[in-house]
Coordinates of C-alpha atoms and ligand atoms in Angstrom, one line a residue:
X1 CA -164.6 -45.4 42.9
X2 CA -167.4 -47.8 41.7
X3 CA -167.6 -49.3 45.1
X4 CA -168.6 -45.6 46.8
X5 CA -171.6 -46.0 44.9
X6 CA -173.4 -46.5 48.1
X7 CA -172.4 -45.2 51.0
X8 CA -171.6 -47.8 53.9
X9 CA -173.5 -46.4 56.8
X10 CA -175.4 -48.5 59.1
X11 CA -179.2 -50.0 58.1
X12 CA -182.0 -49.1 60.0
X13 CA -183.2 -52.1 62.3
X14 CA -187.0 -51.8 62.7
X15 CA -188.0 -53.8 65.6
X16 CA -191.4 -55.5 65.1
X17 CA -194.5 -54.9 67.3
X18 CA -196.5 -58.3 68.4
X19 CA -198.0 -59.3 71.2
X20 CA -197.2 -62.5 70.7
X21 CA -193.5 -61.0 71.1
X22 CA -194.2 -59.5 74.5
X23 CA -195.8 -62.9 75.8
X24 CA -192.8 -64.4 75.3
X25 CA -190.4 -62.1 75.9
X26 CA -188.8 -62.0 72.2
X27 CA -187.2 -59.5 70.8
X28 CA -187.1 -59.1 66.6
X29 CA -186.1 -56.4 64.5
X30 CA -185.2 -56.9 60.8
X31 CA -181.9 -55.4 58.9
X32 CA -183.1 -52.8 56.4
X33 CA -180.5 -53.6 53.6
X34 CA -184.2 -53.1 51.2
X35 CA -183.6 -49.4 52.2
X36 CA -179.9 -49.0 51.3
X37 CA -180.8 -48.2 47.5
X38 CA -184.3 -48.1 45.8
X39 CA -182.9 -51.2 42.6
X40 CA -179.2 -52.3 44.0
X41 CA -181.1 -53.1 46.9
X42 CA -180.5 -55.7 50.3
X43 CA -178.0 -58.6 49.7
X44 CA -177.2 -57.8 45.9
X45 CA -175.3 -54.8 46.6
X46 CA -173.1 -55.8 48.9
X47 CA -172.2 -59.0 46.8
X48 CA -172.0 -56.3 43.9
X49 CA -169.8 -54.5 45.5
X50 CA -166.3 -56.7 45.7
X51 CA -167.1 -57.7 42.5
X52 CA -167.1 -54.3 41.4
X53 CA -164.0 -53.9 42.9
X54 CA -162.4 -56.9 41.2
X55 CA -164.1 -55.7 37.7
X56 CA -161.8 -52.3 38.2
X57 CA -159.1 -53.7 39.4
X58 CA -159.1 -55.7 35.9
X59 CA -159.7 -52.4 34.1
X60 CA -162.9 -54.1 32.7
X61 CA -165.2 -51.7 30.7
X62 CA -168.4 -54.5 30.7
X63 CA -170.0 -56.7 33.2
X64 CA -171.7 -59.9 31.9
X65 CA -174.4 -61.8 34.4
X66 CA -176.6 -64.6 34.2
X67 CA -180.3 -64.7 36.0
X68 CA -183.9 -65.5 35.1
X69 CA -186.9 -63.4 34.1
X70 CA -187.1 -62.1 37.8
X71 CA -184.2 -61.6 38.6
X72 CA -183.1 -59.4 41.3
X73 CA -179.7 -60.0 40.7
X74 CA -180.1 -59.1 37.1
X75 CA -181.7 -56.1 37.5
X76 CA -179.1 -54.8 40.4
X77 CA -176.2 -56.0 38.3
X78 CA -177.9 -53.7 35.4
X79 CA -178.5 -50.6 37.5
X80 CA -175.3 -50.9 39.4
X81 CA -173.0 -51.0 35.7
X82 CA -174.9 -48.1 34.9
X83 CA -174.0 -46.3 37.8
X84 CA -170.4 -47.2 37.3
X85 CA -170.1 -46.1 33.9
X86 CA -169.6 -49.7 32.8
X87 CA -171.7 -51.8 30.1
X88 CA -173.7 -54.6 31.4
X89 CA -174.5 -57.8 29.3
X90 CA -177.6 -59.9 30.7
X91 CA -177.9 -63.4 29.9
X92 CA -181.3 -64.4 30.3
X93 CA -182.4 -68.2 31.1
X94 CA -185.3 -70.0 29.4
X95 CA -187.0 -67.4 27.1
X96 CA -185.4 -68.5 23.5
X97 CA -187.6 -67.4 20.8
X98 CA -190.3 -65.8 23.2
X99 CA -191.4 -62.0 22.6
X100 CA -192.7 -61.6 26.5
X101 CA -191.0 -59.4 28.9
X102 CA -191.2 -58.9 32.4
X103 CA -190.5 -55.7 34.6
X104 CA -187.7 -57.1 35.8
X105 CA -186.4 -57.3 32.1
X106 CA -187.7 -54.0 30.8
X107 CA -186.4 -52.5 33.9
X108 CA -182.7 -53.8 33.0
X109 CA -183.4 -52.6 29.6
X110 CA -184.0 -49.5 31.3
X111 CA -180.5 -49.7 32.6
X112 CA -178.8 -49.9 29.4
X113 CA -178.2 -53.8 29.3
X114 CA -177.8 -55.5 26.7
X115 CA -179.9 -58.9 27.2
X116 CA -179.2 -62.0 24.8
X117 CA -182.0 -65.2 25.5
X118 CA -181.0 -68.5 26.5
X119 CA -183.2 -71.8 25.7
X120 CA -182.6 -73.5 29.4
X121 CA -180.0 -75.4 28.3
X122 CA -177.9 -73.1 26.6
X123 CA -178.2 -71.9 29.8
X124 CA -177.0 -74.4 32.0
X125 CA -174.1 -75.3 29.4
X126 CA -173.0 -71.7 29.6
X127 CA -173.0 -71.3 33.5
X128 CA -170.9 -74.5 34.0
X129 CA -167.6 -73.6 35.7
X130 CA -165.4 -75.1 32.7
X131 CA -167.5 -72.3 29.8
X132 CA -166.9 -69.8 32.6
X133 CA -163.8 -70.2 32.1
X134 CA -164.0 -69.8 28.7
X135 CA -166.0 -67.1 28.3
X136 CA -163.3 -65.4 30.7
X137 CA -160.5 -65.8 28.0
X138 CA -163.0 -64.8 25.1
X139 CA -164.2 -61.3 27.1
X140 CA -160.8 -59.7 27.8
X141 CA -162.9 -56.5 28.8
X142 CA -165.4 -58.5 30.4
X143 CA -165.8 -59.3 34.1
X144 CA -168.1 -62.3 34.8
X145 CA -170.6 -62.1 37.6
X146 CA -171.6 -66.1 38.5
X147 CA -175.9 -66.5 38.0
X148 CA -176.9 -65.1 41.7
X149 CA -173.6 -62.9 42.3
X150 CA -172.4 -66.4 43.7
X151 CA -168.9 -66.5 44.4
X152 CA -165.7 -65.5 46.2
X153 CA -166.6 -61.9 46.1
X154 CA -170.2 -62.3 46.3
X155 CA -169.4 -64.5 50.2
X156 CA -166.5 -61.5 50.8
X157 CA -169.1 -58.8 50.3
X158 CA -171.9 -60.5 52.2
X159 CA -169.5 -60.7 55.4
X160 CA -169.9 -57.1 55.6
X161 CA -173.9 -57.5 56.5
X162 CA -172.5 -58.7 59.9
X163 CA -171.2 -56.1 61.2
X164 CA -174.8 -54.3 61.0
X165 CA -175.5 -57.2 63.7
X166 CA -176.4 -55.8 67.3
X167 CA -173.8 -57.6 70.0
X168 CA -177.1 -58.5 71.7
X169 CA -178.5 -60.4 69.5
X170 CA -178.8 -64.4 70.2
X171 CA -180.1 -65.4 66.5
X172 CA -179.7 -64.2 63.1
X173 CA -182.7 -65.3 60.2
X174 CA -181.9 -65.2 56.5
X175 CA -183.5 -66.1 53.3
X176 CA -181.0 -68.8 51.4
X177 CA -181.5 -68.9 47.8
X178 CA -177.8 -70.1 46.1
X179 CA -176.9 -69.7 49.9
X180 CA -173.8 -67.0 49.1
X181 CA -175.3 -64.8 51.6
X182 CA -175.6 -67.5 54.4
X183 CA -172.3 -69.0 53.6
X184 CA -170.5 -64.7 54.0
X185 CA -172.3 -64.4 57.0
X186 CA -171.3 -67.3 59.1
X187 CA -168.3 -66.2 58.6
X188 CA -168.4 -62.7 60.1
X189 CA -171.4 -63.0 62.7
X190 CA -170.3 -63.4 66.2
X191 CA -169.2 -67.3 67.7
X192 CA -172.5 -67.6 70.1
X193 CA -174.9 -66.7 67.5
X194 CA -177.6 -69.0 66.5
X195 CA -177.0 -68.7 62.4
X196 CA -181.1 -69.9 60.8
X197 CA -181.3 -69.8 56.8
X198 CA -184.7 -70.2 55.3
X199 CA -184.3 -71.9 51.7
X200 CA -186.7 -70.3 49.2
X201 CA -187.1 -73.3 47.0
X202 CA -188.8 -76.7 47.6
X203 CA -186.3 -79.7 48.2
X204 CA -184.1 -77.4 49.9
X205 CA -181.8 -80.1 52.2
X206 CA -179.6 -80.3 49.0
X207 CA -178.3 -77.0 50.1
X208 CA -177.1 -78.2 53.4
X209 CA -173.7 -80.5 51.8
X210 CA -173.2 -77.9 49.6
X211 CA -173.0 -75.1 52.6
X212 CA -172.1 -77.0 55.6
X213 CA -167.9 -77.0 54.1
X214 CA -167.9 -73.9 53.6
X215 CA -168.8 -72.7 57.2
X216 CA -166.7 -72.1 60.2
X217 CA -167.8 -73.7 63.5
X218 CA -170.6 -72.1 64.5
X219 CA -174.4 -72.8 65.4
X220 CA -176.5 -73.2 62.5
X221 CA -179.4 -74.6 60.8
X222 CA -181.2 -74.8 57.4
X223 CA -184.9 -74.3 57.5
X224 CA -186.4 -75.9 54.4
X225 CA -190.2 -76.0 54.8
X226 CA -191.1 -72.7 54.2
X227 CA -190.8 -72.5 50.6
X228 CA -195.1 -72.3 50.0
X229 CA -194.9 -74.5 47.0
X230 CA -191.3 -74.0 45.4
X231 CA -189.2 -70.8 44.3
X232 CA -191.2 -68.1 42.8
X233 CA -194.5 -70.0 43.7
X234 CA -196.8 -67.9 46.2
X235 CA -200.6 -68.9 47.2
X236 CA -203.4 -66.5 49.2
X237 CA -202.1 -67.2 52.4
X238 CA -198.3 -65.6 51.6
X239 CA -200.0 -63.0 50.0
X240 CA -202.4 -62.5 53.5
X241 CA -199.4 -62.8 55.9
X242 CA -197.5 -59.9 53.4
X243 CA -200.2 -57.8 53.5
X244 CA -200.7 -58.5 57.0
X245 CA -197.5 -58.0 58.1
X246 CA -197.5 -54.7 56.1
X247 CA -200.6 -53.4 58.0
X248 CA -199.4 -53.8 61.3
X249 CA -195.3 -53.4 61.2
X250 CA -195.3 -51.3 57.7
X251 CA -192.7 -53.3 56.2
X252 CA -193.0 -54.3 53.1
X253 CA -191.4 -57.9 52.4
X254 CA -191.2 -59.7 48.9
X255 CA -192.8 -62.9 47.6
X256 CA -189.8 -65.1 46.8
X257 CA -187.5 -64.9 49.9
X258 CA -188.4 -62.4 52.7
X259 CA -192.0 -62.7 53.0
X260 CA -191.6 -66.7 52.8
X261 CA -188.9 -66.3 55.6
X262 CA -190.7 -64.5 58.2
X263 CA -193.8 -65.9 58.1
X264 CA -192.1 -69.5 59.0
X265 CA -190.4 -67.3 61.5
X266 CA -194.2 -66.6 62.9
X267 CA -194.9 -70.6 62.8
X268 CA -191.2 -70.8 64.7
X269 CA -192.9 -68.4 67.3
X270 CA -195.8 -70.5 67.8
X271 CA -193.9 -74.0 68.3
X272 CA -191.8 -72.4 70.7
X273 CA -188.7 -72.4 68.9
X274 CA -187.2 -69.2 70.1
X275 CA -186.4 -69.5 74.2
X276 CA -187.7 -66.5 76.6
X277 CA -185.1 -63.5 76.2
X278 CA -184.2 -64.4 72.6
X279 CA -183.2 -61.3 69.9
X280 CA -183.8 -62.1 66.8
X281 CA -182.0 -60.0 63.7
X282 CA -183.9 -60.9 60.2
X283 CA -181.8 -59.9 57.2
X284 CA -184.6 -57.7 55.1
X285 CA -182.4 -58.5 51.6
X286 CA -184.5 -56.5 49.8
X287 CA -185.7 -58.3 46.6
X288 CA -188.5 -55.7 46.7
X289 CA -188.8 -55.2 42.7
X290 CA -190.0 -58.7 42.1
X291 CA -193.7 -57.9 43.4
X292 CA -194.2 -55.7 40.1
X293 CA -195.1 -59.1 39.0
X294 CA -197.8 -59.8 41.4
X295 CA -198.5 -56.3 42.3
X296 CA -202.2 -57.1 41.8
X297 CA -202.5 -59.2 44.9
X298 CA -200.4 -56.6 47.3
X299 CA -201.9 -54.3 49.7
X300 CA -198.8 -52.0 49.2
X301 CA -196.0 -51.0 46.6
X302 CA -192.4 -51.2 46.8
Ligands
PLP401 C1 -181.0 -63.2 46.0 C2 -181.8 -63.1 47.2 C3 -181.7 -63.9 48.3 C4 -180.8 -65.1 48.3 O1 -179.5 -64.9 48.4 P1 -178.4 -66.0 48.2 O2 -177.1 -65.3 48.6 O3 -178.4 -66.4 46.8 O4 -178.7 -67.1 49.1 C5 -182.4 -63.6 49.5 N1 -183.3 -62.6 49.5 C6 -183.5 -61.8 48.5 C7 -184.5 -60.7 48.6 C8 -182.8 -62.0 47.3 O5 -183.0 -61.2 46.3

């Protein structure tokens, strides 16, 4: 079965060590879905994995995805095909014409997909719901992963995350990029948790209409000021706090979405958010293949 690729056993929760923490009597561990494989790695697999599913189910011999030059969804969507004996076609956004790679790129490559280049709008046009479509009727042997692993499957298989969730816990952090993995886990995580997403990109409030219909009645809250200049942008001090926060917890976070995330968290910390007696689960979704690009600046390797 495609979808025993990785076994579902529980993530390690590494509890961080801060004095800060002690002070104020918090408690913080993070979800180590970055350890569950070394590419299909953190929130990717398990949206993969029920889309995997659904591919068999449709006898499909191909998957065809969508994603940028860094791409972690690219790249997971590449290595998981190849592990399931299935051909992988990568759409790539905004590199028409060029002749520059990235890792991410030659890693998929690596993987056996086939990647075709998109001028950006080409791009867009073809990830419209309506060309999905489409595309569906044209590629009879060809399941379509959504850009991001965004969609039914992708929310179904992120529900799974919650059950990784200590019953103690009182608040659950994670890093919101299409917000897939928010939306599934709001609606496994327990009633009287406190559900925060930190938005990876600038102008992040945009997310909130398109979330908040999706969600069941519980306790959360978008935070959208923690995206150190945009998506994919990072300056000396996120590369500091990374480094930093590698030194002293040795946890290595990425640059996009889990190393943006906790150090707001820190900030949270400092302004009091989190009441006396709070425990605090942060989703570590992995991500980790995207410092190849700025491995120059890191104190550590993935
Ligand atoms: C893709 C990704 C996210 C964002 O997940 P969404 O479901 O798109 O919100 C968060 N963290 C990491 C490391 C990712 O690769």
């Amino acid at each position: 079965m495609v979808t025993d690729l990785i076994p579902d056993s529980a993530p390690a929760i590494s509890y961080l060590q801060d004095i800060r923490l002690q002070e104020r009597q918090l408690k913080i561990g993070l979800l180590r879905l970055d350890q569950v494989h070394p590419v299909i790695s953190g929130n990717k697999w398990f949206k993969l994995k029920e889309n995997l599913r659904a591919a068999q189910t449709i006898k499909a011999t191909t998957l065809l995805t969508f994603g940028g030059a860094y791409s972690n969804h690219l790249v997971a969507t590449a290595a998981a095909a190849q592990a399931a004996g299935l051909k992988a076609i990568g759409l790539v956004r905004g590199w028409h014409g060029q002749a520059r790679t990235t890792p991410t790129l030659e890693a998929c490559r690596g993987y056996g997909m086939e990647l075709q280049f998109l001028s950006r709008e080409a791009y867009r046009l073809k990830t419209l719901p309506e060309n999905l479509d489409a595309l569906k009727k044209t590629f009879t042997d060809t399941y379509i992963i959504p850009e991001g692993g965004n969609n039914q499957a992708g929310i179904q298989g992120t529900a799974g995350i919650a059950r990784w969730i200590p019953a103690a816990a009182t608040h659950v952090a994670v890093a919101v990029g299409t917000g897939t993995t928010f939306i599934g886990m709001a609606q496994a995580v327990q009633q009287d948790i406190r559900l925060l997403g930190f938005t990876a990109m600038k102008g992040g409030d945009y997310l909130k209409e398109h979330i908040a219909p999706q969600l069941p009645p519980i306790n959360w809250q978008l935070v959208t000021d923690g995206h150190e200049g945009g998506f994919g942008k990072h300056n000396p001090e996120l590369i500091a706090f990374m480094n930093d926060f590698y030194r002293v917890q040795g946890i290595p976070l990425d640059f996009v979405y889990t190393g943006k995330m906790m150090k707001r968290i820190f900030r949270l910390i400092d302004e009091g958010f989190f009441p006396e007696n709070s425990h605090l689960i942060c989703i570590h979704t992995g991500g980790l293949q995207g410092n190849q690009s700025i491995s120059g600046h890191l104190a550590f390797s993935h």
